Short mmCIF file of C-alpha atoms in Angstrom, two decimals:
data_model
loop_
_atom_site.label_atom_id
_atom_site.label_comp_id
_atom_site.label_asym_id
_atom_site.label_seq_id
_atom_site.Cartn_x
_atom_site.Cartn_y
_atom_site.Cartn_z
CA MET A 1 47.14 88.74 134.67
CA ARG A 2 44.46 90.38 132.63
CA ASN A 3 41.95 92.67 134.32
CA PRO A 4 38.48 91.15 133.81
CA ILE A 5 36.97 94.59 133.45
CA PHE A 6 38.93 95.12 130.22
CA ASP A 7 38.81 91.48 129.08
CA ILE A 8 37.00 91.48 125.73
CA GLU A 9 36.41 87.74 125.96
CA ASN A 10 34.75 88.12 129.32
CA TRP A 11 32.31 90.72 127.97
CA ARG A 12 31.66 88.47 124.96
CA GLU A 13 30.75 85.67 127.38
CA ILE A 14 28.33 87.94 129.22
CA GLY A 15 26.65 88.93 125.92
CA SER A 16 26.36 85.29 124.95
CA THR A 17 24.73 84.50 128.31
CA LEU A 18 22.16 87.27 127.85
CA ALA A 19 21.36 86.04 124.35
CA GLN A 20 20.82 82.52 125.68
CA ASN A 21 18.40 83.87 128.31
CA LYS A 22 16.11 85.29 125.65
CA THR A 23 14.47 81.92 125.07
CA ARG A 24 14.03 81.25 128.77
CA THR A 25 12.71 84.76 129.33
CA PHE A 26 10.22 84.33 126.49
CA MET A 27 8.99 81.02 127.90
CA THR A 28 8.58 82.51 131.36
CA ALA A 29 6.77 85.55 129.98
CA PHE A 30 4.49 83.25 127.99
CA GLY A 31 3.72 81.30 131.18
CA ILE A 32 2.75 84.51 133.00
CA PHE A 33 0.81 85.73 129.96
CA TRP A 34 -1.12 82.47 129.75
CA GLY A 35 -1.61 82.32 133.54
CA THR A 36 -3.17 85.79 133.75
CA ALA A 37 -5.30 85.09 130.68
CA ILE A 38 -6.60 81.81 132.12
CA LEU A 39 -7.33 83.35 135.53
CA ALA A 40 -9.12 86.32 133.96
CA LEU A 41 -11.09 84.02 131.63
CA LEU A 42 -12.14 81.79 134.51
CA ILE A 43 -13.35 84.74 136.59
CA GLY A 44 -15.14 86.43 133.68
CA GLY A 45 -16.46 83.11 132.35
CA SER A 46 -17.90 82.07 135.72
CA LYS A 47 -19.61 85.45 135.94
CA GLY A 48 -21.02 84.94 132.43
CA LEU A 49 -22.24 81.45 133.29
CA LYS A 50 -23.97 82.82 136.37
CA SER A 51 -25.56 85.55 134.25
CA PHE A 52 -26.70 82.95 131.71
CA MET A 53 -28.24 80.71 134.37
CA SER A 54 -29.77 83.61 136.31
CA ARG A 55 -31.48 84.86 133.16
CA ASN A 56 -33.54 81.66 133.16
CA PHE A 57 -35.05 82.79 136.48
CA GLU A 58 -35.29 86.48 135.67
CA GLY A 59 -38.61 88.03 136.57
CA PHE A 60 -39.50 85.32 139.10
CA ALA A 61 -39.36 86.21 142.80
CA THR A 62 -36.72 84.25 144.70
CA ASN A 63 -38.72 83.77 147.93
CA VAL A 64 -41.84 82.18 146.41
CA ALA A 65 -43.82 79.27 147.81
CA ILE A 66 -46.33 77.53 145.52
CA VAL A 67 -49.10 75.41 147.03
CA PHE A 68 -51.23 73.06 144.95
CA PRO A 69 -53.40 70.00 145.71
CA GLY A 70 -52.58 66.35 145.11
CA ARG A 71 -54.08 63.01 146.11
CA THR A 72 -54.19 61.49 149.57
CA THR A 73 -51.78 58.65 150.27
CA LYS A 74 -53.30 57.73 153.63
CA PRO A 75 -56.88 56.84 154.67
CA TYR A 76 -58.32 59.44 157.04
CA ALA A 77 -61.65 60.11 158.80
CA GLY A 78 -63.39 57.30 156.91
CA PHE A 79 -62.03 58.35 153.50
CA LYS A 80 -59.85 55.99 151.53
CA LYS A 81 -56.48 56.98 150.15
CA GLY A 82 -56.31 58.25 146.57
CA MET A 83 -58.92 60.97 147.08
CA ALA A 84 -58.25 64.09 145.01
CA LEU A 85 -57.92 67.22 147.12
CA GLU A 86 -59.45 70.50 145.94
CA PHE A 87 -58.47 73.89 147.30
CA ASP A 88 -61.01 76.69 147.60
CA ILE A 89 -61.03 80.39 148.40
CA ASN A 90 -61.53 79.59 152.11
CA ASP A 91 -58.12 77.90 152.17
CA VAL A 92 -56.57 81.00 150.61
CA ALA A 93 -58.29 83.30 153.11
CA ASN A 94 -57.20 81.11 156.05
CA ILE A 95 -53.56 81.10 154.91
CA ARG A 96 -53.52 84.87 154.48
CA ARG A 97 -55.14 85.38 157.89
CA ALA A 98 -52.71 83.07 159.69
CA MET A 99 -49.55 84.37 157.99
CA PRO A 100 -49.11 88.16 158.29
CA CYS A 101 -45.57 87.68 156.95
CA ILE A 102 -46.98 87.23 153.44
CA GLU A 103 -45.89 90.09 151.20
CA SER A 104 -47.66 89.23 147.94
CA SER A 105 -50.00 86.40 147.02
CA SER A 106 -52.36 85.23 144.31
CA ALA A 107 -54.83 82.44 143.77
CA VAL A 108 -54.46 80.99 140.27
CA ASN A 109 -56.79 79.02 138.00
CA GLN A 110 -55.94 77.74 134.53
CA LEU A 111 -57.65 76.14 131.56
CA TRP A 112 -56.93 75.82 127.83
CA SER A 113 -58.87 78.12 125.58
CA THR A 114 -59.42 79.25 122.02
CA ALA A 115 -59.18 82.98 121.36
CA LEU A 116 -60.74 84.65 118.31
CA TYR A 117 -60.29 88.07 116.77
CA GLY A 118 -61.99 88.48 113.43
CA GLN A 119 -60.75 85.64 111.23
CA ASN A 120 -57.68 85.04 113.38
CA LYS A 121 -57.57 82.30 115.97
CA THR A 122 -55.07 80.96 118.49
CA SER A 123 -54.97 78.38 121.26
CA ALA A 124 -53.67 79.72 124.56
CA GLN A 125 -53.62 78.90 128.24
CA LEU A 126 -56.21 81.03 130.01
CA THR A 127 -54.96 82.00 133.46
CA GLY A 128 -57.02 83.72 136.13
CA VAL A 129 -54.90 85.68 138.60
CA GLU A 130 -55.20 88.27 141.34
CA SER A 131 -53.57 91.69 141.24
CA ASP A 132 -50.39 90.66 143.10
CA TYR A 133 -49.49 88.05 140.48
CA ASP A 134 -47.21 90.46 138.61
CA LYS A 135 -45.20 91.00 141.80
CA ILE A 136 -44.50 87.27 142.00
CA PHE A 137 -44.01 86.55 138.32
CA VAL A 138 -42.87 89.88 136.89
CA PRO A 139 -43.91 90.21 133.23
CA ILE A 140 -42.47 92.32 130.44
CA MET A 141 -45.18 94.77 129.45
CA TYR A 142 -44.86 95.53 125.74
CA GLU A 143 -48.06 97.58 125.69
CA GLY A 144 -50.72 98.67 128.15
CA ARG A 145 -50.94 97.41 131.73
CA PHE A 146 -51.41 94.28 133.83
CA ILE A 147 -54.47 93.11 135.77
CA ASN A 148 -55.14 95.36 138.80
CA GLU A 149 -57.19 95.09 141.98
CA ALA A 150 -60.18 96.95 140.51
CA ASP A 151 -60.33 94.48 137.61
CA ASN A 152 -60.48 91.57 140.05
CA SER A 153 -62.84 93.03 142.64
CA HIS A 154 -65.34 94.08 139.94
CA SER A 155 -64.89 90.91 137.85
CA ARG A 156 -64.14 92.99 134.78
CA LYS A 157 -63.95 91.32 131.39
CA VAL A 158 -60.45 92.49 130.57
CA CYS A 159 -57.38 90.50 129.58
CA VAL A 160 -53.63 90.67 129.08
CA VAL A 161 -52.52 88.76 125.99
CA GLY A 162 -49.11 87.06 125.69
CA LYS A 163 -46.81 88.41 122.97
CA LYS A 164 -46.89 85.27 120.78
CA ALA A 165 -50.66 84.94 121.10
CA ALA A 166 -51.07 88.66 120.29
CA ASP A 167 -48.95 88.29 117.14
CA GLU A 168 -51.22 85.49 115.94
CA LEU A 169 -54.39 87.44 116.71
CA PHE A 170 -53.45 91.00 115.71
CA GLY A 171 -50.41 90.64 113.48
CA SER A 172 -48.57 93.95 113.25
CA GLU A 173 -51.51 95.92 114.69
CA SER A 174 -51.75 96.99 118.32
CA GLY A 175 -54.16 94.84 120.29
CA ILE A 176 -54.81 97.39 123.03
CA GLY A 177 -58.53 98.24 123.31
CA LYS A 178 -59.66 95.45 120.99
CA ASP A 179 -62.27 92.88 121.99
CA ILE A 180 -61.43 89.20 121.63
CA SER A 181 -63.57 86.12 122.19
CA ILE A 182 -62.17 83.58 124.67
CA ASN A 183 -64.21 80.37 124.73
CA GLY A 184 -67.24 82.35 123.60
CA ILE A 185 -66.92 85.25 126.06
CA TYR A 186 -65.63 88.68 124.98
CA TYR A 187 -62.82 90.47 126.82
CA LYS A 188 -61.17 93.83 126.17
CA VAL A 189 -57.38 93.71 125.76
CA VAL A 190 -55.65 96.04 128.25
CA GLY A 191 -52.08 94.78 127.90
CA ILE A 192 -49.58 92.79 125.83
CA ALA A 193 -47.03 90.93 127.97
CA GLY A 194 -44.19 88.44 127.83
CA GLN A 195 -41.54 86.88 130.03
CA THR A 196 -37.76 86.59 130.13
CA SER A 197 -37.37 83.57 132.41
CA GLU A 198 -37.58 79.94 131.38
CA ILE A 199 -40.00 79.20 134.25
CA SER A 200 -43.57 78.58 133.17
CA MET A 201 -46.80 77.75 134.93
CA GLY A 202 -48.15 75.24 132.43
CA ALA A 203 -47.37 77.51 129.47
CA GLU A 204 -45.14 80.52 128.97
CA LEU A 205 -46.68 83.91 129.54
CA ASP A 206 -46.06 84.73 125.86
CA GLU A 207 -48.47 81.94 124.93
CA SER A 208 -51.05 82.69 127.62
CA ILE A 209 -53.98 85.03 128.17
CA ILE A 210 -54.37 86.52 131.66
CA ILE A 211 -57.75 87.53 133.08
CA PRO A 212 -58.91 88.54 136.59
CA TYR A 213 -59.30 85.59 138.95
CA ASN A 214 -62.88 86.48 139.95
CA SER A 215 -63.86 86.92 136.29
CA MET A 216 -62.61 83.44 135.52
CA ARG A 217 -64.50 81.89 138.43
CA ALA A 218 -67.75 83.62 137.44
CA ASN A 219 -67.52 83.22 133.66
CA TYR A 220 -66.43 79.57 133.54
CA ASN A 221 -68.39 78.13 136.47
CA LEU A 222 -65.38 77.35 138.64
CA GLY A 223 -67.18 78.23 141.86
CA LYS A 224 -64.77 78.55 144.79
CA LYS A 225 -62.14 76.33 143.22
CA VAL A 226 -58.46 77.30 143.47
CA GLN A 227 -55.97 75.28 141.44
CA MET A 228 -52.85 76.92 142.82
CA PHE A 229 -51.83 79.43 145.46
CA MET A 230 -48.62 81.46 145.13
CA MET A 231 -47.09 83.68 147.82
CA THR A 232 -43.93 85.57 148.62
CA LEU A 233 -42.84 86.35 152.17
CA LYS A 234 -41.43 89.54 153.59
CA SER A 235 -37.69 89.98 153.97
CA GLY A 236 -36.29 87.87 156.79
CA TYR A 237 -38.88 85.09 156.44
CA ALA A 238 -38.09 81.79 154.72
CA PRO A 239 -40.91 79.98 152.86
CA GLY A 240 -39.56 76.61 153.99
CA ASP A 241 -40.23 77.50 157.62
CA TYR A 242 -43.98 77.75 156.99
CA GLU A 243 -44.69 74.48 155.18
CA SER A 244 -46.04 72.74 158.28
CA THR A 245 -48.20 75.79 159.06
CA VAL A 246 -49.77 75.76 155.60
CA ARG A 247 -50.38 72.00 155.78
CA ARG A 248 -52.19 72.35 159.12
CA ILE A 249 -54.33 75.19 157.77
CA ILE A 250 -55.34 73.15 154.70
CA ALA A 251 -56.03 70.03 156.80
CA ARG A 252 -58.51 71.94 158.99
CA ASN A 253 -60.70 72.61 155.96
CA HIS A 254 -60.46 69.15 154.36
CA PRO A 255 -60.65 65.50 155.53
CA ILE A 256 -56.94 64.79 155.12
CA ASP A 257 -54.17 63.72 157.46
CA PRO A 258 -51.96 66.78 158.25
CA ASP A 259 -48.92 64.52 157.79
CA ASP A 260 -50.04 63.24 154.37
CA ARG A 261 -47.46 64.90 152.15
CA GLY A 262 -49.03 63.54 148.97
CA ALA A 263 -52.35 65.28 149.61
CA MET A 264 -50.80 68.71 149.12
CA PHE A 265 -47.59 69.88 147.49
CA TYR A 266 -45.60 72.76 148.90
CA PHE A 267 -42.94 73.93 146.47
CA ASP A 268 -40.35 76.21 148.05
CA VAL A 269 -38.75 78.00 145.12
CA SER A 270 -36.19 79.69 147.39
CA GLU A 271 -34.56 76.29 147.97
CA LYS A 272 -34.01 75.91 144.23
CA PHE A 273 -32.48 79.37 144.03
CA GLN A 274 -30.22 78.49 146.95
CA MET A 275 -29.10 75.34 145.12
CA VAL A 276 -28.28 77.45 142.06
CA ASP A 277 -26.36 79.95 144.24
CA ASN A 278 -24.37 77.07 145.76
CA LEU A 279 -23.61 75.79 142.26
CA PHE A 280 -22.34 79.22 141.25
CA LEU A 281 -20.23 79.38 144.42
CA GLY A 282 -18.70 76.00 143.56
CA ILE A 283 -17.94 77.16 140.01
CA THR A 284 -16.32 80.34 141.34
CA LEU A 285 -14.20 78.39 143.83
CA LEU A 286 -13.17 75.96 141.09
CA ALA A 287 -12.17 78.89 138.89
CA LEU A 288 -10.10 80.35 141.72
CA VAL A 289 -8.38 77.03 142.46
CA VAL A 290 -7.52 76.43 138.81
CA GLY A 291 -6.47 80.05 138.44
CA ALA A 292 -4.32 79.86 141.57
CA GLY A 293 -2.57 76.78 140.16
CA THR A 294 -1.92 78.59 136.91
CA LEU A 295 -0.71 81.65 138.82
CA LEU A 296 1.64 79.51 140.91
CA SER A 297 3.19 77.90 137.85
CA GLY A 298 3.84 81.33 136.35
CA ILE A 299 5.42 82.62 139.56
CA ILE A 300 7.62 79.55 139.84
CA GLY A 301 8.73 80.27 136.28
CA VAL A 302 9.66 83.82 137.27
CA GLY A 303 11.68 82.53 140.22
CA ASN A 304 13.46 79.99 138.04
CA ILE A 305 14.42 82.45 135.33
CA MET A 306 15.71 84.87 137.96
CA TRP A 307 17.88 82.11 139.46
CA ILE A 308 19.22 81.26 136.01
CA ILE A 309 19.87 84.91 135.20
CA VAL A 310 21.75 85.44 138.47
CA ARG A 311 23.84 82.30 137.91
CA GLU A 312 24.69 83.04 134.29
CA ARG A 313 25.34 86.73 134.94
CA THR A 314 27.68 86.14 137.86
CA HIS A 315 30.58 87.66 135.90
CA GLU A 316 28.54 90.73 135.02
CA ILE A 317 27.44 91.19 138.62
CA GLY A 318 31.05 90.83 139.75
CA ILE A 319 32.20 93.47 137.28
CA ARG A 320 29.45 95.88 138.44
CA ARG A 321 30.43 95.32 142.06
CA ALA A 322 34.12 95.83 141.19
CA ILE A 323 33.46 99.20 139.57
CA GLY A 324 31.44 100.44 142.53
CA ALA A 325 27.87 99.13 142.26
CA LYS A 326 26.20 98.88 145.66
CA PRO A 327 24.29 95.76 146.83
CA ARG A 328 21.09 97.82 146.64
CA ASP A 329 21.74 98.46 142.94
CA ILE A 330 22.05 94.74 142.26
CA ILE A 331 18.78 93.99 144.09
CA ILE A 332 16.95 96.75 142.21
CA GLN A 333 18.30 95.46 138.91
CA ILE A 334 17.10 91.89 139.48
CA LEU A 335 13.73 92.93 140.95
CA SER A 336 13.15 95.43 138.15
CA GLU A 337 13.62 92.72 135.55
CA SER A 338 11.17 90.53 137.46
CA MET A 339 8.59 93.34 137.73
CA VAL A 340 8.89 94.38 134.09
CA LEU A 341 8.61 90.77 132.90
CA THR A 342 5.55 90.14 135.07
CA SER A 343 3.85 93.46 134.23
CA ILE A 344 4.18 93.23 130.45
CA ALA A 345 3.16 89.57 130.25
CA GLY A 346 0.33 90.09 132.77
CA ILE A 347 -1.16 93.07 130.97
CA ALA A 348 -1.01 91.21 127.66
CA GLY A 349 -2.76 88.19 129.20
CA ILE A 350 -5.54 90.32 130.67
CA CYS A 351 -6.04 92.09 127.34
CA LEU A 352 -6.37 88.75 125.56
CA ALA A 353 -8.92 87.58 128.14
CA ILE A 354 -10.97 90.77 127.75
CA ILE A 355 -11.06 90.33 123.96
CA ILE A 356 -12.21 86.70 124.27
CA LEU A 357 -14.85 87.59 126.90
CA ALA A 358 -16.15 90.45 124.73
CA GLY A 359 -16.46 88.03 121.80
CA ALA A 360 -18.33 85.52 123.99
CA GLU A 361 -20.69 88.25 125.23
CA HIS A 362 -21.43 89.32 121.67
CA GLY A 363 -21.86 85.72 120.50
CA PHE A 364 -24.35 84.77 123.23
CA ALA A 365 -26.47 87.92 122.88
CA ASP A 366 -30.06 87.40 121.74
CA GLU A 367 -33.42 89.14 121.83
CA ARG A 368 -33.47 88.85 125.64
CA GLY A 369 -30.27 90.88 125.94
CA THR A 370 -26.60 90.19 126.52
CA ILE A 371 -24.90 87.86 128.97
CA ALA A 372 -22.32 89.53 131.21
CA PHE A 373 -19.11 87.73 130.22
CA GLN A 374 -17.14 90.55 131.77
CA LEU A 375 -14.02 91.21 133.79
CA SER A 376 -14.35 94.38 135.82
CA PHE A 377 -11.55 96.92 135.93
CA THR A 378 -11.11 96.25 139.65
CA GLN A 379 -10.77 92.50 139.07
CA ALA A 380 -8.22 93.10 136.29
CA ILE A 381 -6.17 95.34 138.61
CA TYR A 382 -6.35 92.74 141.40
CA ILE A 383 -5.10 90.01 139.07
CA LEU A 384 -2.27 92.18 137.76
CA VAL A 385 -1.22 93.38 141.23
CA THR A 386 -1.31 89.81 142.57
CA PHE A 387 0.94 88.59 139.76
CA LEU A 388 3.19 91.63 140.19
CA VAL A 389 3.59 91.19 143.95
CA LEU A 390 4.18 87.44 143.73
CA GLY A 391 6.46 87.83 140.71
CA THR A 392 8.53 90.41 142.57
CA ALA A 393 8.63 88.16 145.63
CA ALA A 394 9.79 85.29 143.42
CA GLY A 395 12.71 87.43 142.25
CA LEU A 396 13.61 88.58 145.76
CA ILE A 397 15.60 85.49 146.83
CA PRO A 398 17.71 85.42 143.64
CA ALA A 399 18.25 89.17 144.07
CA ILE A 400 19.52 88.69 147.63
CA LYS A 401 21.82 85.91 146.40
CA ALA A 402 23.16 88.25 143.72
CA MET A 403 23.76 90.96 146.32
CA LYS A 404 25.90 88.58 148.40
CA ILE A 405 28.21 87.69 145.53
CA LYS A 406 31.70 88.96 146.27
CA PRO A 407 33.39 90.73 143.34
CA ILE A 408 36.53 88.62 143.35
CA GLU A 409 34.56 85.35 143.51
CA ALA A 410 32.25 86.50 140.72
CA LEU A 411 35.13 87.48 138.45
CA ASN A 412 36.86 84.13 138.96
CA ASP A 413 33.63 82.10 138.51
CA LYS A 414 33.67 79.69 135.55
#
């Protein structure tokens, strides 16, 4: 009887088995490679989508409430429904007095205007604001400064011109310190501003001209009229909790039913931001679910290839046991193959994802900056370690099976 250890045909069979496993090993490695790449792309892509969406709200406070008048939908105190409500500075003062939780606030008036500088002319939205406006709707200051409290309290004839409007009026020159005519009244330019968000109050800041609120009331005969009131609350206070309070305050100063929701509109911006946050959370969870499914398929592939390798290398394992290999050596051999396969394919998949995300970040960059299609180093390590741990675990059962193979049974296996 021939000794299997010295049987050339037996060794030839083992070599043939290893050669056949190359295709299966490649397919399994490709599955892990693609799984890590997909998971990394989903995580980095969801982060980029959030960055893209968040940029549309950049510069706008997240805890803002905006109050503006409407028309009554109920008859009240002898007045028919359909009456147009008008806010005034007394309403603003009453709200501020009754709500010490207000952090920043501004009354706002708007009208369309024509601005002139020399022979240059542009149409722009003229907006009268108080000094806290730039804490609610944070502008980009290209030059100069924004409206301050002294400008408003002294009704100064100063203005901040939007970037697009300034380009039309001054061209390549600096507009700071120049006098422009706005609907026949001259104002000195103290700042050039713009915005990054997609939110606009009638018109984008780039296409607007900002002047002090009191200057606008005095210069354009607006009296005590207030078209809009904006406020942010201190940390720990939710704007939605104060809607009924604001409605009661307004109703005390006007002949309207406090429950008439059409007479006054209370827009809680924080609710919209919460909806966006929930959307991002859903996208992230979806990415994790899809990624987990991809990860599972890759791990199952690792387990399958390990089972196949153990089955087709039974002779080899028997020979190693016969010449003195310990069960621990067999386990280490099988687990090492699983770890190496998972590590190499996982690292390659993460590298591919990083390249694609970097290309997406470069492709979506514009004048407002880049969008963070990024996978952090920590996230990459977590993905790799997760695949490595699960891949090793997937190879553990086949390794234990291999350890239990008796040498004589393995050598006689067909």
